[in-house]
Amino acid sequence: MSEMWWWILAGCAAAYGFKLLGYLVPEKILENEKMTRAAGTLTIGLLASLTIVNTVASGTTVAFDARVAALVAAGVALLLRAPFLVVVIVGAGAAALARYLGWG
């Protein structure tokens, strides 16, 4: 087993340990309004950053391709309060159209 796998296993064990520590947090702290708001805000920030990284990252470089068109189209659909399935279809359609037109 290579050294990398030991680091991966150690990271998994650490992540699982943090998860188990979460069960030890008193319920009073978890039900605090500030804690609830902070957890929600962190979740939104994490998902937004993951979305951006997956949209513009291509290996170790930044690439603007059909994924950007898909994200913009899906964002417009969200602003128009379209149902989630419609947002996904609009994003996929925009990516397909952009690739058909030779962009990415």
Coordinates of N, CA, C and O in Angstrom, one line a residue:
M1 N 0.8 -1.2 0.0 CA 0.0 0.0 0.0 C 0.9 1.2 0.0 O 1.8 1.3 0.8
S2 N 0.6 2.1 -0.9 CA 1.4 3.3 -1.0 C 1.1 4.3 0.1 O 0.1 4.2 0.8
E3 N 2.0 5.3 0.2 CA 1.9 6.3 1.3 C 0.6 7.1 1.1 O 0.0 7.5 2.1
M4 N 0.3 7.3 -0.1 CA -0.9 8.1 -0.4 C -2.2 7.5 0.2 O -3.0 8.2 0.8
W5 N -2.3 6.2 0.1 CA -3.5 5.5 0.7 C -3.5 5.6 2.2 O -4.6 5.7 2.8
W6 N -2.4 5.6 2.8 CA -2.4 5.8 4.3 C -2.9 7.2 4.6 O -3.7 7.4 5.6
W7 N -2.6 8.2 3.8 CA -3.1 9.6 4.1 C -4.6 9.6 3.8 O -5.3 10.3 4.5
I8 N -5.0 8.9 2.8 CA -6.5 8.9 2.5 C -7.2 8.3 3.6 O -8.3 8.8 4.1
L9 N -6.7 7.1 4.1 CA -7.4 6.4 5.2 C -7.3 7.3 6.5 O -8.3 7.4 7.3
A10 N -6.2 8.0 6.7 CA -6.2 8.9 7.9 C -7.2 10.0 7.7 O -7.8 10.4 8.7
G11 N -7.3 10.6 6.5 CA -8.3 11.6 6.3 C -9.7 11.1 6.5 O -10.6 11.8 7.1
C12 N -10.0 9.9 6.1 CA -11.3 9.3 6.3 C -11.6 9.1 7.8 O -12.7 9.4 8.3
A13 N -10.6 8.6 8.5 CA -10.8 8.4 9.9 C -11.0 9.7 10.6 O -11.8 9.8 11.5
A14 N -10.3 10.8 10.2 CA -10.4 12.1 10.9 C -11.8 12.6 10.6 O -12.5 13.2 11.5
A15 N -12.3 12.5 9.3 CA -13.6 13.0 9.0 C -14.7 12.3 9.8 O -15.6 12.9 10.3
Y16 N -14.5 11.0 9.9 CA -15.5 10.2 10.6 C -15.5 10.5 12.1 O -16.5 10.6 12.8
G17 N -14.3 10.8 12.6 CA -14.1 11.2 14.0 C -14.8 12.5 14.3 O -15.5 12.7 15.3
F18 N -14.7 13.5 13.4 CA -15.4 14.8 13.5 C -16.9 14.6 13.5 O -17.6 15.2 14.2
K19 N -17.3 13.7 12.6 CA -18.8 13.4 12.6 C -19.3 12.8 13.9 O -20.3 13.2 14.4
L20 N -18.5 11.9 14.5 CA -18.9 11.4 15.8 C -18.9 12.4 16.9 O -19.7 12.4 17.8
L21 N -17.9 13.3 16.8 CA -17.9 14.4 17.8 C -19.1 15.3 17.7 O -19.5 15.8 18.7
G22 N -19.7 15.4 16.5 CA -20.9 16.2 16.4 C -22.1 15.6 17.2 O -22.9 16.4 17.7
Y23 N -22.1 14.3 17.5 CA -23.1 13.8 18.3 C -23.0 14.2 19.8 O -23.9 14.1 20.6
L24 N -21.8 14.6 20.2 CA -21.6 15.0 21.5 C -21.9 16.5 21.8 O -21.9 16.9 23.0
V25 N -22.2 17.2 20.8 CA -22.6 18.6 21.0 C -24.0 18.7 21.6 O -24.9 18.0 21.2
P26 N -24.1 19.4 22.7 CA -25.4 19.5 23.4 C -26.5 20.1 22.5 O -26.2 20.9 21.7
E27 N -27.7 19.6 22.7 CA -28.8 20.0 21.8 C -29.1 21.5 22.0 O -29.5 22.1 21.0
K28 N -28.8 22.0 23.2 CA -29.1 23.4 23.4 C -28.3 24.3 22.4 O -28.8 25.3 21.9
I29 N -27.0 23.9 22.2 CA -26.2 24.7 21.2 C -26.7 24.5 19.8 O -26.7 25.5 19.0
L30 N -27.1 23.3 19.4 CA -27.6 23.1 18.1 C -28.8 23.8 17.7 O -29.1 24.2 16.6
E31 N -29.7 24.0 18.7 CA -31.0 24.7 18.5 C -30.9 26.2 18.6 O -31.9 26.9 18.4
N32 N -29.7 26.7 18.9 CA -29.5 28.2 19.0 C -29.7 28.8 17.6 O -29.2 28.3 16.6
E33 N -30.4 29.9 17.6 CA -30.7 30.6 16.3 C -29.5 31.0 15.5 O -29.4 30.8 14.3
K34 N -28.5 31.5 16.2 CA -27.2 31.9 15.5 C -26.5 30.7 14.9 O -26.0 30.8 13.8
M35 N -26.5 29.6 15.6 CA -25.9 28.4 15.1 C -26.6 27.8 13.9 O -26.0 27.4 12.9
T36 N -28.0 27.9 13.9 CA -28.8 27.4 12.8 C -28.5 28.3 11.6 O -28.3 27.8 10.5
R37 N -28.5 29.6 11.8 CA -28.2 30.5 10.7 C -26.8 30.3 10.1 O -26.6 30.3 8.9
A38 N -25.8 30.1 11.0 CA -24.4 29.9 10.6 C -24.3 28.6 9.8 O -23.6 28.6 8.7
A39 N -25.0 27.6 10.2 CA -24.9 26.3 9.5 C -25.5 26.4 8.1 O -25.0 25.9 7.1
G40 N -26.7 27.1 8.0 CA -27.3 27.3 6.7 C -26.5 28.1 5.8 O -26.3 27.8 4.6
T41 N -25.9 29.2 6.3 CA -25.0 30.1 5.5 C -23.8 29.4 5.0 O -23.4 29.5 3.9
L42 N -23.2 28.6 5.9 CA -22.0 27.8 5.5 C -22.3 26.8 4.4 O -21.5 26.6 3.5
T43 N -23.5 26.2 4.5 CA -23.9 25.2 3.5 C -24.0 25.9 2.2 O -23.6 25.3 1.1
I44 N -24.7 27.0 2.1 CA -24.9 27.7 0.9 C -23.6 28.2 0.3 O -23.3 28.0 -0.9
G45 N -22.7 28.7 1.1 CA -21.4 29.1 0.6 C -20.6 27.9 0.1 O -19.9 28.0 -1.0
L46 N -20.6 26.8 0.8 CA -19.9 25.6 0.3 C -20.4 25.1 -1.0 O -19.7 24.8 -1.9
L47 N -21.7 25.0 -1.1 CA -22.3 24.6 -2.4 C -22.0 25.5 -3.5 O -21.8 25.1 -4.7
A48 N -22.1 26.8 -3.3 CA -21.8 27.8 -4.3 C -20.3 27.7 -4.8 O -20.0 27.7 -6.0
S49 N -19.4 27.5 -3.8 CA -18.0 27.4 -4.2 C -17.8 26.1 -5.0 O -17.0 26.1 -6.0
L50 N -18.4 25.0 -4.6 CA -18.3 23.8 -5.4 C -18.8 23.9 -6.8 O -18.2 23.4 -7.7
T51 N -19.9 24.6 -6.9 CA -20.5 24.9 -8.2 C -19.6 25.7 -9.1 O -19.3 25.3 -10.3
I52 N -19.0 26.7 -8.6 CA -18.1 27.5 -9.4 C -16.8 26.8 -9.7 O -16.4 26.8 -10.9
V53 N -16.3 26.0 -8.8 CA -15.1 25.2 -9.1 C -15.3 24.2 -10.2 O -14.6 24.0 -11.1
N54 N -16.5 23.5 -10.1 CA -16.8 22.5 -11.1 C -17.2 23.1 -12.4 O -17.2 22.5 -13.5
T55 N -17.5 24.4 -12.4 CA -17.9 25.1 -13.7 C -16.7 25.6 -14.4 O -16.6 25.4 -15.7
V56 N -15.7 26.2 -13.8 CA -14.6 26.8 -14.5 C -13.3 26.1 -14.4 O -12.4 26.5 -15.0
A57 N -13.2 25.1 -13.5 CA -11.9 24.4 -13.4 C -11.8 23.3 -14.4 O -12.8 22.5 -14.6
S58 N -10.7 23.2 -15.0 CA -10.4 22.1 -15.9 C -9.0 21.6 -15.6 O -8.0 22.2 -16.1
G59 N -8.9 20.6 -14.8 CA -7.5 20.2 -14.3 C -7.0 21.3 -13.4 O -7.6 21.6 -12.4
T60 N -5.8 21.8 -13.8 CA -5.2 22.9 -13.0 C -5.4 24.2 -13.6 O -4.8 25.2 -13.2
T61 N -6.2 24.3 -14.6 CA -6.4 25.6 -15.3 C -7.9 26.1 -15.2 O -8.7 25.3 -14.8
V62 N -8.1 27.3 -15.5 CA -9.4 27.9 -15.5 C -9.9 27.9 -17.0 O -9.2 28.3 -17.9
A63 N -11.1 27.3 -17.2 CA -11.6 27.2 -18.6 C -13.0 27.8 -18.6 O -13.8 27.4 -17.8
F64 N -13.3 28.6 -19.6 CA -14.6 29.1 -19.8 C -15.2 28.4 -21.0 O -14.8 28.6 -22.2
D65 N -16.1 27.4 -20.8 CA -16.6 26.6 -21.9 C -18.1 26.5 -21.8 O -18.8 27.3 -21.2
A66 N -18.7 25.5 -22.3 CA -20.1 25.3 -22.3 C -20.7 25.2 -20.9 O -21.9 25.5 -20.7
R67 N -19.9 24.8 -19.9 CA -20.4 24.8 -18.6 C -20.8 26.1 -18.0 O -21.8 26.2 -17.3
V68 N -20.1 27.2 -18.5 CA -20.5 28.5 -18.0 C -21.8 28.9 -18.6 O -22.7 29.5 -17.9
A69 N -22.1 28.6 -19.9 CA -23.4 28.8 -20.5 C -24.5 28.1 -19.8 O -25.6 28.6 -19.5
A70 N -24.2 26.9 -19.4 CA -25.2 26.1 -18.7 C -25.5 26.7 -17.3 O -26.7 26.8 -16.9
L71 N -24.5 27.2 -16.6 CA -24.7 27.8 -15.3 C -25.5 29.1 -15.4 O -26.4 29.3 -14.6
V72 N -25.1 29.9 -16.5 CA -25.9 31.2 -16.6 C -27.3 30.9 -17.0 O -28.2 31.5 -16.4
A73 N -27.6 29.9 -17.9 CA -28.9 29.6 -18.3 C -29.7 29.1 -17.1 O -30.9 29.4 -16.9
A74 N -29.1 28.2 -16.3 CA -29.8 27.7 -15.1 C -30.0 28.8 -14.1 O -31.1 28.8 -13.4
G75 N -29.1 29.7 -14.0 CA -29.3 30.8 -13.1 C -30.5 31.7 -13.5 O -31.3 32.1 -12.6
V76 N -30.6 31.9 -14.8 CA -31.7 32.7 -15.3 C -33.1 32.0 -15.0 O -34.0 32.5 -14.6
A77 N -33.0 30.6 -15.2 CA -34.2 29.9 -14.9 C -34.6 29.9 -13.5 O -35.8 30.0 -13.1
L78 N -33.6 29.9 -12.6 CA -33.9 30.0 -11.2 C -34.4 31.4 -10.8 O -35.3 31.5 -10.0
L79 N -33.9 32.4 -11.5 CA -34.4 33.8 -11.2 C -35.9 33.9 -11.6 O -36.7 34.6 -11.0
L80 N -36.3 33.1 -12.7 CA -37.6 33.1 -13.1 C -38.5 32.2 -12.3 O -39.7 31.9 -12.7
R81 N -37.9 31.6 -11.3 CA -38.6 30.7 -10.4 C -39.2 29.4 -11.1 O -40.3 29.0 -10.8
A82 N -38.4 28.9 -12.0 CA -38.8 27.7 -12.7 C -38.6 26.5 -11.7 O -37.8 26.5 -10.8
P83 N -39.4 25.4 -11.9 CA -39.2 24.2 -11.1 C -37.8 23.6 -11.3 O -37.2 23.8 -12.4
F84 N -37.3 22.9 -10.4 CA -36.0 22.3 -10.4 C -35.7 21.5 -11.7 O -34.6 21.7 -12.3
L85 N -36.6 20.7 -12.1 CA -36.4 19.9 -13.3 C -36.3 20.8 -14.5 O -35.4 20.5 -15.4
V86 N -37.0 21.8 -14.6 CA -36.9 22.8 -15.7 C -35.5 23.4 -15.7 O -34.9 23.6 -16.7
V87 N -35.0 23.8 -14.5 CA -33.7 24.4 -14.4 C -32.7 23.4 -14.9 O -31.8 23.8 -15.7
V88 N -32.8 22.2 -14.5 CA -31.8 21.2 -15.0 C -31.8 21.0 -16.5 O -30.8 21.0 -17.2
I89 N -33.1 21.0 -17.1 CA -33.2 20.8 -18.5 C -32.7 22.0 -19.3 O -32.0 21.9 -20.3
V90 N -33.0 23.2 -18.7 CA -32.5 24.4 -19.4 C -31.0 24.5 -19.4 O -30.3 24.8 -20.4
G91 N -30.4 24.1 -18.2 CA -28.9 24.1 -18.1 C -28.3 23.1 -19.1 O -27.3 23.4 -19.8
A92 N -28.9 21.9 -19.1 CA -28.4 20.9 -20.0 C -28.5 21.3 -21.5 O -27.6 21.1 -22.3
G93 N -29.7 21.9 -21.8 CA -29.9 22.3 -23.2 C -28.9 23.4 -23.6 O -28.4 23.5 -24.7
A94 N -28.7 24.4 -22.7 CA -27.7 25.4 -23.0 C -26.3 24.9 -23.2 O -25.6 25.3 -24.1
A95 N -25.9 23.9 -22.4 CA -24.6 23.3 -22.6 C -24.5 22.6 -23.9 O -23.5 22.7 -24.6
A96 N -25.6 21.8 -24.2 CA -25.6 21.1 -25.5 C -25.6 22.1 -26.7 O -24.8 21.9 -27.7
L97 N -26.3 23.2 -26.6 CA -26.3 24.2 -27.7 C -25.0 24.8 -27.8 O -24.4 25.0 -28.9
A98 N -24.3 25.2 -26.7 CA -23.0 25.8 -26.7 C -22.0 24.9 -27.3 O -21.2 25.3 -28.1
R99 N -22.1 23.6 -27.0 CA -21.1 22.6 -27.6 C -21.4 22.4 -29.0 O -20.5 22.3 -29.8
Y100 N -22.7 22.4 -29.4 CA -23.0 22.3 -30.8 C -22.5 23.5 -31.6 O -22.0 23.3 -32.8
L101 N -22.5 24.6 -31.0 CA -22.0 25.8 -31.7 C -20.5 26.0 -31.6 O -19.9 26.9 -32.1
G102 N -19.8 25.0 -31.0 CA -18.4 24.9 -31.0 C -17.7 25.6 -29.8 O -16.5 25.9 -29.8
W103 N -18.5 26.0 -28.8 CA -17.9 26.6 -27.6 C -17.7 25.6 -26.5 O -18.6 25.3 -25.8
G104 N -16.6 25.1 -26.4 CA -16.2 24.1 -25.4 C -16.6 22.7 -25.8 O -16.8 21.8 -25.1

